[in-house]
mmCIF file of C-alpha atoms and ligand atoms in Angstrom:
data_model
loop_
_atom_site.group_PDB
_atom_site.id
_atom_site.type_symbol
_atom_site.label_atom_id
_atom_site.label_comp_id
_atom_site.label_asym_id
_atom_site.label_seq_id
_atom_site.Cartn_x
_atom_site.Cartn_y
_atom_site.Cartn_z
ATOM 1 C CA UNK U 1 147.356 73.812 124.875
ATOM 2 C CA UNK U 2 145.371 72.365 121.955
ATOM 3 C CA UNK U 3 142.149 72.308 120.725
ATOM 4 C CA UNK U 4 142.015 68.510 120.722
ATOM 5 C CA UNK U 5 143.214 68.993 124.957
ATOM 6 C CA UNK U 6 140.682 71.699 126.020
ATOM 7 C CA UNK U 7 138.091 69.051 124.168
ATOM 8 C CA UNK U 8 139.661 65.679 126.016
ATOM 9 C CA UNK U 9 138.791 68.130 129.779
ATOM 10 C CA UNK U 10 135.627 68.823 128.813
ATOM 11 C CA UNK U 11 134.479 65.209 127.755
ATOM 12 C CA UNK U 12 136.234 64.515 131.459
ATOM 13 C CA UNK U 13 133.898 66.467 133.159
ATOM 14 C CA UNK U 14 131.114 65.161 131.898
ATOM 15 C CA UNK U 15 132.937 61.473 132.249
ATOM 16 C CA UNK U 16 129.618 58.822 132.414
ATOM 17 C CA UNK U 17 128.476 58.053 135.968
ATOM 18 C CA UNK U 18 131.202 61.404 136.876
ATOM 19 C CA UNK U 19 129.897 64.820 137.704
ATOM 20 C CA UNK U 20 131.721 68.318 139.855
ATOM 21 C CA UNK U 21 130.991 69.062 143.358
ATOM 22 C CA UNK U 22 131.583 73.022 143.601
ATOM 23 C CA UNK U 23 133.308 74.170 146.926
ATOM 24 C CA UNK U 24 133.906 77.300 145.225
ATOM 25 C CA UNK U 25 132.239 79.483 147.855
ATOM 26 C CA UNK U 26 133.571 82.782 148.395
ATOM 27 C CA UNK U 27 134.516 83.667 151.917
ATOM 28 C CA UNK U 28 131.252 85.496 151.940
ATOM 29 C CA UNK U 29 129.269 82.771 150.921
ATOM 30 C CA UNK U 30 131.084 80.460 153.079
ATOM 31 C CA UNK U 31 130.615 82.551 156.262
ATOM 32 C CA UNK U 32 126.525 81.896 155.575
ATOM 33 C CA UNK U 33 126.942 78.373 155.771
ATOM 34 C CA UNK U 34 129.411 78.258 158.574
ATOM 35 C CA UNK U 35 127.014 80.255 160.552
ATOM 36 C CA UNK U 36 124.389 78.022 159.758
ATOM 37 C CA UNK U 37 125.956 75.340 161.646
ATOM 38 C CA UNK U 38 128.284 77.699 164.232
ATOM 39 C CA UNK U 39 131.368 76.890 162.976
ATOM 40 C CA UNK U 40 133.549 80.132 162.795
ATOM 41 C CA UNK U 41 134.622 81.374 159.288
ATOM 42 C CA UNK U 42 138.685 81.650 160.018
ATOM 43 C CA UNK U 43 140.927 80.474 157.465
ATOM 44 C CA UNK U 44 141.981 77.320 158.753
ATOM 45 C CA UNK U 45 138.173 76.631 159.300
ATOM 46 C CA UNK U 46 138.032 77.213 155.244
ATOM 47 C CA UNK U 47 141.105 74.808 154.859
ATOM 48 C CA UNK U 48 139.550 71.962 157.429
ATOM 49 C CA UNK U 49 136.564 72.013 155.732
ATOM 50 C CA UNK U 50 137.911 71.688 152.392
ATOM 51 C CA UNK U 51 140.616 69.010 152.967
ATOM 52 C CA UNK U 52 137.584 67.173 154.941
ATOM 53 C CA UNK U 53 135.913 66.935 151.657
ATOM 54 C CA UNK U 54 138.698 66.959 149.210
ATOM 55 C CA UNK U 55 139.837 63.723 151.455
ATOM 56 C CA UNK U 56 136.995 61.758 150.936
ATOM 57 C CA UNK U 57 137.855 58.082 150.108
ATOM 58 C CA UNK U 58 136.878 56.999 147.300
ATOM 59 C CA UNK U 59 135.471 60.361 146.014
ATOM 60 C CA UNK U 60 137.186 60.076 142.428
ATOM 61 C CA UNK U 61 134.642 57.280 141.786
ATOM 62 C CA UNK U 62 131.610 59.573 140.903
ATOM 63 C CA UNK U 63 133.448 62.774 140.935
ATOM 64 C CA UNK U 64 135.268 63.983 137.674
ATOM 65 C CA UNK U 65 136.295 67.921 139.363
ATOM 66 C CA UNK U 66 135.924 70.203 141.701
ATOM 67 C CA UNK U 67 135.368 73.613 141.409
ATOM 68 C CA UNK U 68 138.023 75.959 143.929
ATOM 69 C CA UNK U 69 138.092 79.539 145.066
ATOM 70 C CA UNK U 70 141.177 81.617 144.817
ATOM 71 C CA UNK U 71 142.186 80.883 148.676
ATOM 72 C CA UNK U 72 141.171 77.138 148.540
ATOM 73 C CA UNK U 73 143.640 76.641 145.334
ATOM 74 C CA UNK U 74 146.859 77.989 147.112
ATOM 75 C CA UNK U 75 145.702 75.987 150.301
ATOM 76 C CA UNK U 76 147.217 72.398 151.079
ATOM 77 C CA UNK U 77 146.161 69.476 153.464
ATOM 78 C CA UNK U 78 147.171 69.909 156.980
ATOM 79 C CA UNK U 79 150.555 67.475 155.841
ATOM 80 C CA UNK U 80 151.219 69.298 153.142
ATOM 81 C CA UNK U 81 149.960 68.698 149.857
ATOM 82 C CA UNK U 82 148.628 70.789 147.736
ATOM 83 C CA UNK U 83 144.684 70.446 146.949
ATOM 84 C CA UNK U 84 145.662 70.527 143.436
ATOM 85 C CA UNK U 85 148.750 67.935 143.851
ATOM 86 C CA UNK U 86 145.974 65.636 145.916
ATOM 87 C CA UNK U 87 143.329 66.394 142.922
ATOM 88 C CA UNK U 88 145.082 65.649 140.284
ATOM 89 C CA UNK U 89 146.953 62.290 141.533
ATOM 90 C CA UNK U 90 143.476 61.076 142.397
ATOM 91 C CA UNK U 91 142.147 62.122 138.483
ATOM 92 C CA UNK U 92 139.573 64.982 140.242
ATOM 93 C CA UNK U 93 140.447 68.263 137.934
ATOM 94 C CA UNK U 94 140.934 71.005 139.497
ATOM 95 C CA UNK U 95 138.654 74.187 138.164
ATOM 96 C CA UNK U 96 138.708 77.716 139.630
ATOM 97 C CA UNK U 97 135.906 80.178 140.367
ATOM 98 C CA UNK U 98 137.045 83.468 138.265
ATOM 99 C CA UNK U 99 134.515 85.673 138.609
ATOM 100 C CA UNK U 100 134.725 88.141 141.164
ATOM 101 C CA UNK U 101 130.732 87.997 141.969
ATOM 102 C CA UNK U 102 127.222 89.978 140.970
ATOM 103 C CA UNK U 103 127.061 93.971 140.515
ATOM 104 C CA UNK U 104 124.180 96.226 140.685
ATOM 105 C CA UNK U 105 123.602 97.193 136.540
ATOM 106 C CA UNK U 106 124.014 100.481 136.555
ATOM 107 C CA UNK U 107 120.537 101.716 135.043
ATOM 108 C CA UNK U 108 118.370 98.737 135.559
ATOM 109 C CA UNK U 109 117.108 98.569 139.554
ATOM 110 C CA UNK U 110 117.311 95.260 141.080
ATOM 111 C CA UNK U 111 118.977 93.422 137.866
ATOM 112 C CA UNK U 112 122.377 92.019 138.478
ATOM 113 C CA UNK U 113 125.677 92.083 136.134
ATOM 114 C CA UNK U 114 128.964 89.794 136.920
ATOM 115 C CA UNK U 115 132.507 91.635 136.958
ATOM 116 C CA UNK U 116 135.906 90.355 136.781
ATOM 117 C CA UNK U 117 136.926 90.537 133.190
ATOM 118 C CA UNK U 118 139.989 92.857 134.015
ATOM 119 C CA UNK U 119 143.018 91.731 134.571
ATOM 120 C CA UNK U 120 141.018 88.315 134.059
ATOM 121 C CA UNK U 121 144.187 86.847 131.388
ATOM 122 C CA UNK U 122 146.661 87.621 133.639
ATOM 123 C CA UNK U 123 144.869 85.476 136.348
ATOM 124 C CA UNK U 124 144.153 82.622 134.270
ATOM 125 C CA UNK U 125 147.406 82.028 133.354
ATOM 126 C CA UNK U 126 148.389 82.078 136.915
ATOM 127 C CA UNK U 127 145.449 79.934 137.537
ATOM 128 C CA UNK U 128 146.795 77.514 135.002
ATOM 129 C CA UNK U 129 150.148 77.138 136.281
ATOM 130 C CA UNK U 130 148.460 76.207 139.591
ATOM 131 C CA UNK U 131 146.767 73.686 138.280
ATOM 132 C CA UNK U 132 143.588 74.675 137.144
ATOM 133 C CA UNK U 133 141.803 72.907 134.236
ATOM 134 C CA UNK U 134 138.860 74.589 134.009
ATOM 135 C CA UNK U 135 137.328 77.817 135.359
ATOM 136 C CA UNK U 136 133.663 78.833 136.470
ATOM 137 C CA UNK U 137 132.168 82.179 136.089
ATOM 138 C CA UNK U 138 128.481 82.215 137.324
ATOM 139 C CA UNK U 139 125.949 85.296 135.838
ATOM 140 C CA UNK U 140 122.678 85.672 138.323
ATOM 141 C CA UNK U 141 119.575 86.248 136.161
ATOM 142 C CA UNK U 142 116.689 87.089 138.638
ATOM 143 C CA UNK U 143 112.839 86.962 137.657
ATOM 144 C CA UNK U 144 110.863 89.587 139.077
ATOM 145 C CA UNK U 145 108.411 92.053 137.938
ATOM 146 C CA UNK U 146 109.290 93.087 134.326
ATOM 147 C CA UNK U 147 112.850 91.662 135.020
ATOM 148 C CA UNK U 148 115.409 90.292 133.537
ATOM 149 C CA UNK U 149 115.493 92.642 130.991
ATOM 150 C CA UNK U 150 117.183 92.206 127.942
ATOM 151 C CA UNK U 151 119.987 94.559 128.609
ATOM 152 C CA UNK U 152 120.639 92.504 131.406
ATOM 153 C CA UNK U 153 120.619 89.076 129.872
ATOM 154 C CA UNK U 154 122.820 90.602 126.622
ATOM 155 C CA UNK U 155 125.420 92.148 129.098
ATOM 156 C CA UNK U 156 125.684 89.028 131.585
ATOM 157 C CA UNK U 157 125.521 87.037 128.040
ATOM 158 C CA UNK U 158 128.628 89.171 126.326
ATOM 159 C CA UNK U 159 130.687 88.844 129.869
ATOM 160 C CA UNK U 160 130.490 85.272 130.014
ATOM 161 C CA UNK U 161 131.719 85.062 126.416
ATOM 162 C CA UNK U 162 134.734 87.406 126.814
ATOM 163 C CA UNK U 163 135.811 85.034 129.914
ATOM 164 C CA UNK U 164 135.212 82.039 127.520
ATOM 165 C CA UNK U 165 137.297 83.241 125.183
ATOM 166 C CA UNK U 166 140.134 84.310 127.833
ATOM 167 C CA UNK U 167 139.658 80.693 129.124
ATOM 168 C CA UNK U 168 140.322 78.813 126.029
ATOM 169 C CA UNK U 169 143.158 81.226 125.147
ATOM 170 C CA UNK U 170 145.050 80.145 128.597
ATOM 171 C CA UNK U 171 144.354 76.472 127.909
ATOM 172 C CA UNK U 172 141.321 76.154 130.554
ATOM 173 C CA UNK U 173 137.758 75.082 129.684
ATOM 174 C CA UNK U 174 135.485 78.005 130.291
ATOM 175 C CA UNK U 175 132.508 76.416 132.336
ATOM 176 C CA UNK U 176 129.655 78.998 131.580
ATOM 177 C CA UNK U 177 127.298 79.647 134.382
ATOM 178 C CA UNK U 178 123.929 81.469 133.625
ATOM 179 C CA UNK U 179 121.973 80.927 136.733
ATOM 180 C CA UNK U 180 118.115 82.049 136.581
ATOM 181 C CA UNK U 181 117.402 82.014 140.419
ATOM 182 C CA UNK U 182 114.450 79.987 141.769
ATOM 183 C CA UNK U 183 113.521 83.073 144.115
ATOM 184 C CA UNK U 184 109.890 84.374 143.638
ATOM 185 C CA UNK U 185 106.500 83.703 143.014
ATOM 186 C CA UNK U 186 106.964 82.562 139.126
ATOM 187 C CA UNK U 187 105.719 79.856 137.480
ATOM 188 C CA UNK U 188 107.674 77.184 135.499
ATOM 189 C CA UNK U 189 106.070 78.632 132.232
ATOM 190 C CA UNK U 190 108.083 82.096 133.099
ATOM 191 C CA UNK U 191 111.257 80.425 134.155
ATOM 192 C CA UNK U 192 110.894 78.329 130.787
ATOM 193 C CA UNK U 193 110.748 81.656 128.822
ATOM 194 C CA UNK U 194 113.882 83.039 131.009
ATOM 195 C CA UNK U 195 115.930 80.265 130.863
ATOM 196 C CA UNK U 196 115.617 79.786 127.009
ATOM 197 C CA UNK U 197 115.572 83.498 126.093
ATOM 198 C CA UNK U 198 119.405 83.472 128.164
ATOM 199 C CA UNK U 199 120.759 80.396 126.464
ATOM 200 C CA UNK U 200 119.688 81.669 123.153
ATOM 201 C CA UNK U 201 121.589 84.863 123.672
ATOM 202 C CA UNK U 202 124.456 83.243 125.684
ATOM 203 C CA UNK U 203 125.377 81.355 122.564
ATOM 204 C CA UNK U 204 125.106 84.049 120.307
ATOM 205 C CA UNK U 205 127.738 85.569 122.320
ATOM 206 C CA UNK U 206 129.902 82.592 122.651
ATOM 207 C CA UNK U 207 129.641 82.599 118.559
ATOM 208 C CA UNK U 208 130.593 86.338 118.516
ATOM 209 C CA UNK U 209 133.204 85.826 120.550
ATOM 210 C CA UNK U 210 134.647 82.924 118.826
ATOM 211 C CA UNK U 211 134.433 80.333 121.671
ATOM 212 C CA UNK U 212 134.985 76.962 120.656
ATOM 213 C CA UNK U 213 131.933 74.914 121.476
ATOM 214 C CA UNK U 214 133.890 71.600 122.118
ATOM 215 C CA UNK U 215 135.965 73.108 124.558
ATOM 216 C CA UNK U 216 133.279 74.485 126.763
ATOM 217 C CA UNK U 217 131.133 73.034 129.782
ATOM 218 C CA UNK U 218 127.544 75.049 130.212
ATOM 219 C CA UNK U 219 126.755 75.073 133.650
ATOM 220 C CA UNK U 220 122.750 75.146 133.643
ATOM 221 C CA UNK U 221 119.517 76.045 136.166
ATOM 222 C CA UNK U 222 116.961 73.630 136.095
ATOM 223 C CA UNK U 223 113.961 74.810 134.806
ATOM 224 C CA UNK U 224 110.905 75.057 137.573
ATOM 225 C CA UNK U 225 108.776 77.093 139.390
ATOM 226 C CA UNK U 226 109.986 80.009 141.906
ATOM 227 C CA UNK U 227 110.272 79.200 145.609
ATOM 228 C CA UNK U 228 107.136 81.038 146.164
ATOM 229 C CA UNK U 229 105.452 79.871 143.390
ATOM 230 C CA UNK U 230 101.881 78.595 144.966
ATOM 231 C CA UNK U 231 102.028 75.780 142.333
ATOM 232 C CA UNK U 232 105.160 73.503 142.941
ATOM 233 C CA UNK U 233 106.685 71.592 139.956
ATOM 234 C CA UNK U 234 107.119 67.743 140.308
ATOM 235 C CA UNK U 235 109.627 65.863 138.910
ATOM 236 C CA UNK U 236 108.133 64.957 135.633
ATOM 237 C CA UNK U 237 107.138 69.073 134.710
ATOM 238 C CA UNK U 238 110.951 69.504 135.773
ATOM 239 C CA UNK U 239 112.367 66.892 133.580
ATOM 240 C CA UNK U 240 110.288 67.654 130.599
ATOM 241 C CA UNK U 241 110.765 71.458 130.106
ATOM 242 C CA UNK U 242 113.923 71.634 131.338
ATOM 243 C CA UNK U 243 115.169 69.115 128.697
ATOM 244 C CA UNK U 244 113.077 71.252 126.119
ATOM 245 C CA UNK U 245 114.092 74.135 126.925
ATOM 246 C CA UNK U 246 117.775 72.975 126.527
ATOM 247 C CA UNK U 247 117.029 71.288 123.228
ATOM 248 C CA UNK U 248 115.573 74.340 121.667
ATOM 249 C CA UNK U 249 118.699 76.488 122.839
ATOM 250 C CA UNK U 250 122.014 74.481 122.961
ATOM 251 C CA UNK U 251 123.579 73.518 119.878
ATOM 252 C CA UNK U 252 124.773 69.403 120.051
ATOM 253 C CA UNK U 253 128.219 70.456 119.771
ATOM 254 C CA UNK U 254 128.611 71.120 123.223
ATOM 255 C CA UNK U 255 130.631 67.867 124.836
ATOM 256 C CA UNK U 256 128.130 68.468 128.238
ATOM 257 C CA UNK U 257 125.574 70.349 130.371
ATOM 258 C CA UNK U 258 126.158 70.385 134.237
ATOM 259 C CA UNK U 259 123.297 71.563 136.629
ATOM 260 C CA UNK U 260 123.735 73.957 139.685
ATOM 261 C CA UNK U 261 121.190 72.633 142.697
ATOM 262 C CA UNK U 262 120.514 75.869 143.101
ATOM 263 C CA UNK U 263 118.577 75.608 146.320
ATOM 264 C CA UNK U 264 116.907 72.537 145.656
ATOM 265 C CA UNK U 265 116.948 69.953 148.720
ATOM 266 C CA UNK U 266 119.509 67.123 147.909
ATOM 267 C CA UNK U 267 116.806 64.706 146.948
ATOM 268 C CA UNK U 268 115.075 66.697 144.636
ATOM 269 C CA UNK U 269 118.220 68.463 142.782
ATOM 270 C CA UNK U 270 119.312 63.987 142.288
ATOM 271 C CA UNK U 271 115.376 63.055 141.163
ATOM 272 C CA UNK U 272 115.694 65.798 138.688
ATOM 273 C CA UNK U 273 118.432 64.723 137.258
ATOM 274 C CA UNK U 274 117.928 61.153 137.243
ATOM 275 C CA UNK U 275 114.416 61.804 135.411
ATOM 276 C CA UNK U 276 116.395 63.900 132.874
ATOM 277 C CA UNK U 277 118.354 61.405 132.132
ATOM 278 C CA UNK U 278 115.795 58.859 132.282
ATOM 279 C CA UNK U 279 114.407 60.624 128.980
ATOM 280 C CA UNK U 280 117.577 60.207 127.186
ATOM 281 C CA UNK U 281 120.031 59.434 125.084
ATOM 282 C CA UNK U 282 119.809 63.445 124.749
ATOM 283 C CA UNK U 283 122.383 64.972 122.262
ATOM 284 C CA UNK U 284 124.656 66.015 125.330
ATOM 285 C CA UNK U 285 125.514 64.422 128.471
ATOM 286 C CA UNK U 286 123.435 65.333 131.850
ATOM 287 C CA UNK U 287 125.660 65.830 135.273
ATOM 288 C CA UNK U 288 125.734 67.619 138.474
ATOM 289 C CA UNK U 289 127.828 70.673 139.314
ATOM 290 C CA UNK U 290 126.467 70.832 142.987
ATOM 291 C CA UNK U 291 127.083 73.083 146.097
ATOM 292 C CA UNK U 292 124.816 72.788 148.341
ATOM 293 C CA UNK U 293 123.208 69.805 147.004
ATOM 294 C CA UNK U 294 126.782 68.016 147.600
ATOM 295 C CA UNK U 295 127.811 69.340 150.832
ATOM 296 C CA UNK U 296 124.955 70.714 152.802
ATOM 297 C CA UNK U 297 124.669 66.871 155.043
ATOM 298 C CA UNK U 298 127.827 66.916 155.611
ATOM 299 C CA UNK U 299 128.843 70.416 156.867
ATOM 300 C CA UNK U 300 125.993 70.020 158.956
ATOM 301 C CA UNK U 301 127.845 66.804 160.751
ATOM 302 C CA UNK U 302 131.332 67.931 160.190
ATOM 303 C CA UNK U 303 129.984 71.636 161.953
ATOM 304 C CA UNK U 304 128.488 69.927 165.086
ATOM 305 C CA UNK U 305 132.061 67.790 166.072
ATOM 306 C CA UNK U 306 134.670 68.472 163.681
ATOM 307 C CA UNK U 307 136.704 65.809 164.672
ATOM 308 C CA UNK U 308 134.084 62.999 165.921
ATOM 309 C CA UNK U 309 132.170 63.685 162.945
ATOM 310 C CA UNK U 310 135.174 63.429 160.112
ATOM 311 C CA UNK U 311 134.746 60.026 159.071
ATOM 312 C CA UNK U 312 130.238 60.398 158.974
ATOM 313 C CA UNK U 313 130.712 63.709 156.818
ATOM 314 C CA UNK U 314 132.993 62.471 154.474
ATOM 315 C CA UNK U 315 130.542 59.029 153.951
ATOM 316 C CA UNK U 316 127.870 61.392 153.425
ATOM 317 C CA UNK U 317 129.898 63.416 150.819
ATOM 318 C CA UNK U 318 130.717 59.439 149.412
ATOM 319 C CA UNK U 319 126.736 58.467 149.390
ATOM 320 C CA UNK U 320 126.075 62.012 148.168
ATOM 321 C CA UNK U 321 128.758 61.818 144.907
ATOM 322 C CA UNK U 322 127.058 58.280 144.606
ATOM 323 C CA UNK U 323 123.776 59.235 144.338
ATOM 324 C CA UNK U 324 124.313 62.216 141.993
ATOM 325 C CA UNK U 325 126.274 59.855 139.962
ATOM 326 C CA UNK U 326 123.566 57.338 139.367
ATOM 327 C CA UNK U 327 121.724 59.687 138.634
ATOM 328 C CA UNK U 328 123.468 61.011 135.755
ATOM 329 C CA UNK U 329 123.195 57.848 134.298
ATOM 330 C CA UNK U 330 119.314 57.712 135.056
ATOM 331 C CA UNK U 331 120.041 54.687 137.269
ATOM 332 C CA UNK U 332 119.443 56.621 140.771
ATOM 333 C CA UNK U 333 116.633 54.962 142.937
ATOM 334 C CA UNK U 334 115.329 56.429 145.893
HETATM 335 P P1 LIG L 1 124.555 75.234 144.196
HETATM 336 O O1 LIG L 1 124.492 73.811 143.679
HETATM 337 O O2 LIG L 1 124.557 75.335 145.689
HETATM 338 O O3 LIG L 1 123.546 76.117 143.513
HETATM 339 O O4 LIG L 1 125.987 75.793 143.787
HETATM 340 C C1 LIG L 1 126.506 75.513 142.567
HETATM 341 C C2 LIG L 1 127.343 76.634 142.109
HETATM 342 O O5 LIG L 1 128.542 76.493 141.949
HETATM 343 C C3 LIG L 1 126.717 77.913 141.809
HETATM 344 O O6 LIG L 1 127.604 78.724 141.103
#
């Protein structure tokens, strides 16, 4: 694989009007939203779900990829086809979740570091002849106290760059993930601080590590107050230090920034975005790499009648990728 072809995925993902919807859940993760709605976390469960949304007509229109977890990228649609066969002959790229989740760091209470970097060539190119095109690996940053420290932000920072670096090498386009979590009582000011002190280190590393910039998709938080912060930021506070923050910290080379919703209700993680882009032209293009933000209508429909309720969930996934996608053209209205 090229330069030039790790650089022609990248500009892909971040397509105009096109951003990711991430079903990358582990089976964890999964299990907490299948309780949520009562459905029972089995592995044909996983598959339904997935094929439900993977199905969804017309998704290609809005959506560029979609981020998979290692059992949803060997799985196939109940006729047969593989996910990635379906993805690819509809132009949706395949990317894979690598990471194999958040560690306690040894020496630093509370403060989380991600894992997975052994054996992590050997999987990628495995990954690659499955399909993938690009590859996720998500580092958890929490505010708290005197936290994150910045042992924890350098070793999260140096991890994501060694998978970069293993990405590119197997011909996939890293998508780097440093998400500082909206949980606690911080204000935006603190998040600000957070969120640019991590960027500022995560491309050192990238440097260090000789990542190629053009090949690589940063996966972003948006920057606002904590959950529990008494003073709530509106859409304007979000827009405006969030696109700051990302000026003063990612170089223009980078082909596109992606945010995670993060927790945010739908509406609010597509305002945000919309606003953002509302500001622009900005020296990289502004998408969606959403989760929850993409799915959480619809598994709530799909988990009350699976089979009633096919057709309504996968129109709300449609309206959903819609929305999301006007809104990374700063076009969404509410
Ligand atoms: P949320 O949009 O639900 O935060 O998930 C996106 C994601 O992939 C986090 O890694």
């Amino acid at each position: 694989m090229s330069i030039e072809q790790l650089e022609s995925i990248a500009q892909a993902m971040v397509a105009p009007g096109k951003g990711i919807i991430a079903i990358d859940e582990s089976n964890n993760t999964i299990k907490k939203r299948f309780d949520a709605v009562g459905v029972p976390n089995t592995e044909e469960n996983r598959r339904a779900y997935r094929e439900m949304l993977l199905t969804t007509p017309g998704l290609n229109q809005h959506i560029s990829g979609a981020i998979l977890y290692d059992e949803t990228i060997r799985q196939s649609t109940k006729a047969g086809v593989p996910f990635t066969k379906l993805m690819l002959d509809a132009g949706i790229l395949p990317g894979i979740k690598v990471d194999k989740g958040p560690f306690p760091l040894a020496g630093f209470p509370g403060e989380l570091v991600t894992e997975g970097l052994d054996g992590l060539r050997e999987r990628l190119n495995e990954y690659a002849k499955l399909g993938a095109k690009f590859a996720k690996w998500r580092a958890v940053i929490t505010i708290s106290g005197d936290a994150p420290s910045g042992t924890c932000i350098e070793a999260n920072c140096h991890a994501l760059a060694r998978y970069a670096a293993l990405c590119q090498e197997a011909g996939i386009v890293p998508m780097v993930e440093p998400e500082v979590l909206m949980d606690g009582a911080h204000d935006i000011d603190e998040c600000y601080e957070v969120t640019e002190a991590t960027l500022r280190s995560l491309f050192a590393s990238l440097y260090e590590q000789n990542v190629y910039l053009e090949g690589t998709i940063l996966k972003a938080s948006m920057v606002l107050a904590g959950k529990d912060c008494p003073e709530q930021s509106d859409i304007d506070d979000v827009a405006d230090a969030t696109i700051r923050c990302l000026k003063a910290s990612v170089p223009a080379s980078l082909p596109g920034i992606v945010f995670l919703s993060g927790g945010q209700s739908d509406e609010q993680a597509t305002a945000n975005l919309n606003a953002m882009n509302q500001q622009g032209p900005h020296p990289w293009p502004l998408s969606f790499s959403y989760g929850r933000a993409m799915q959480q209508a619809a598994l709530k429909l799909w988990g009350k009648d699976m089979a009633a309720n096919f057709a309504s969930a996968q129109s709300t996934v449609a309206q959903r990728a819609r929305e999301n996608g006007l809104a990374a053209l700063g076009q969404w209205k509410k």
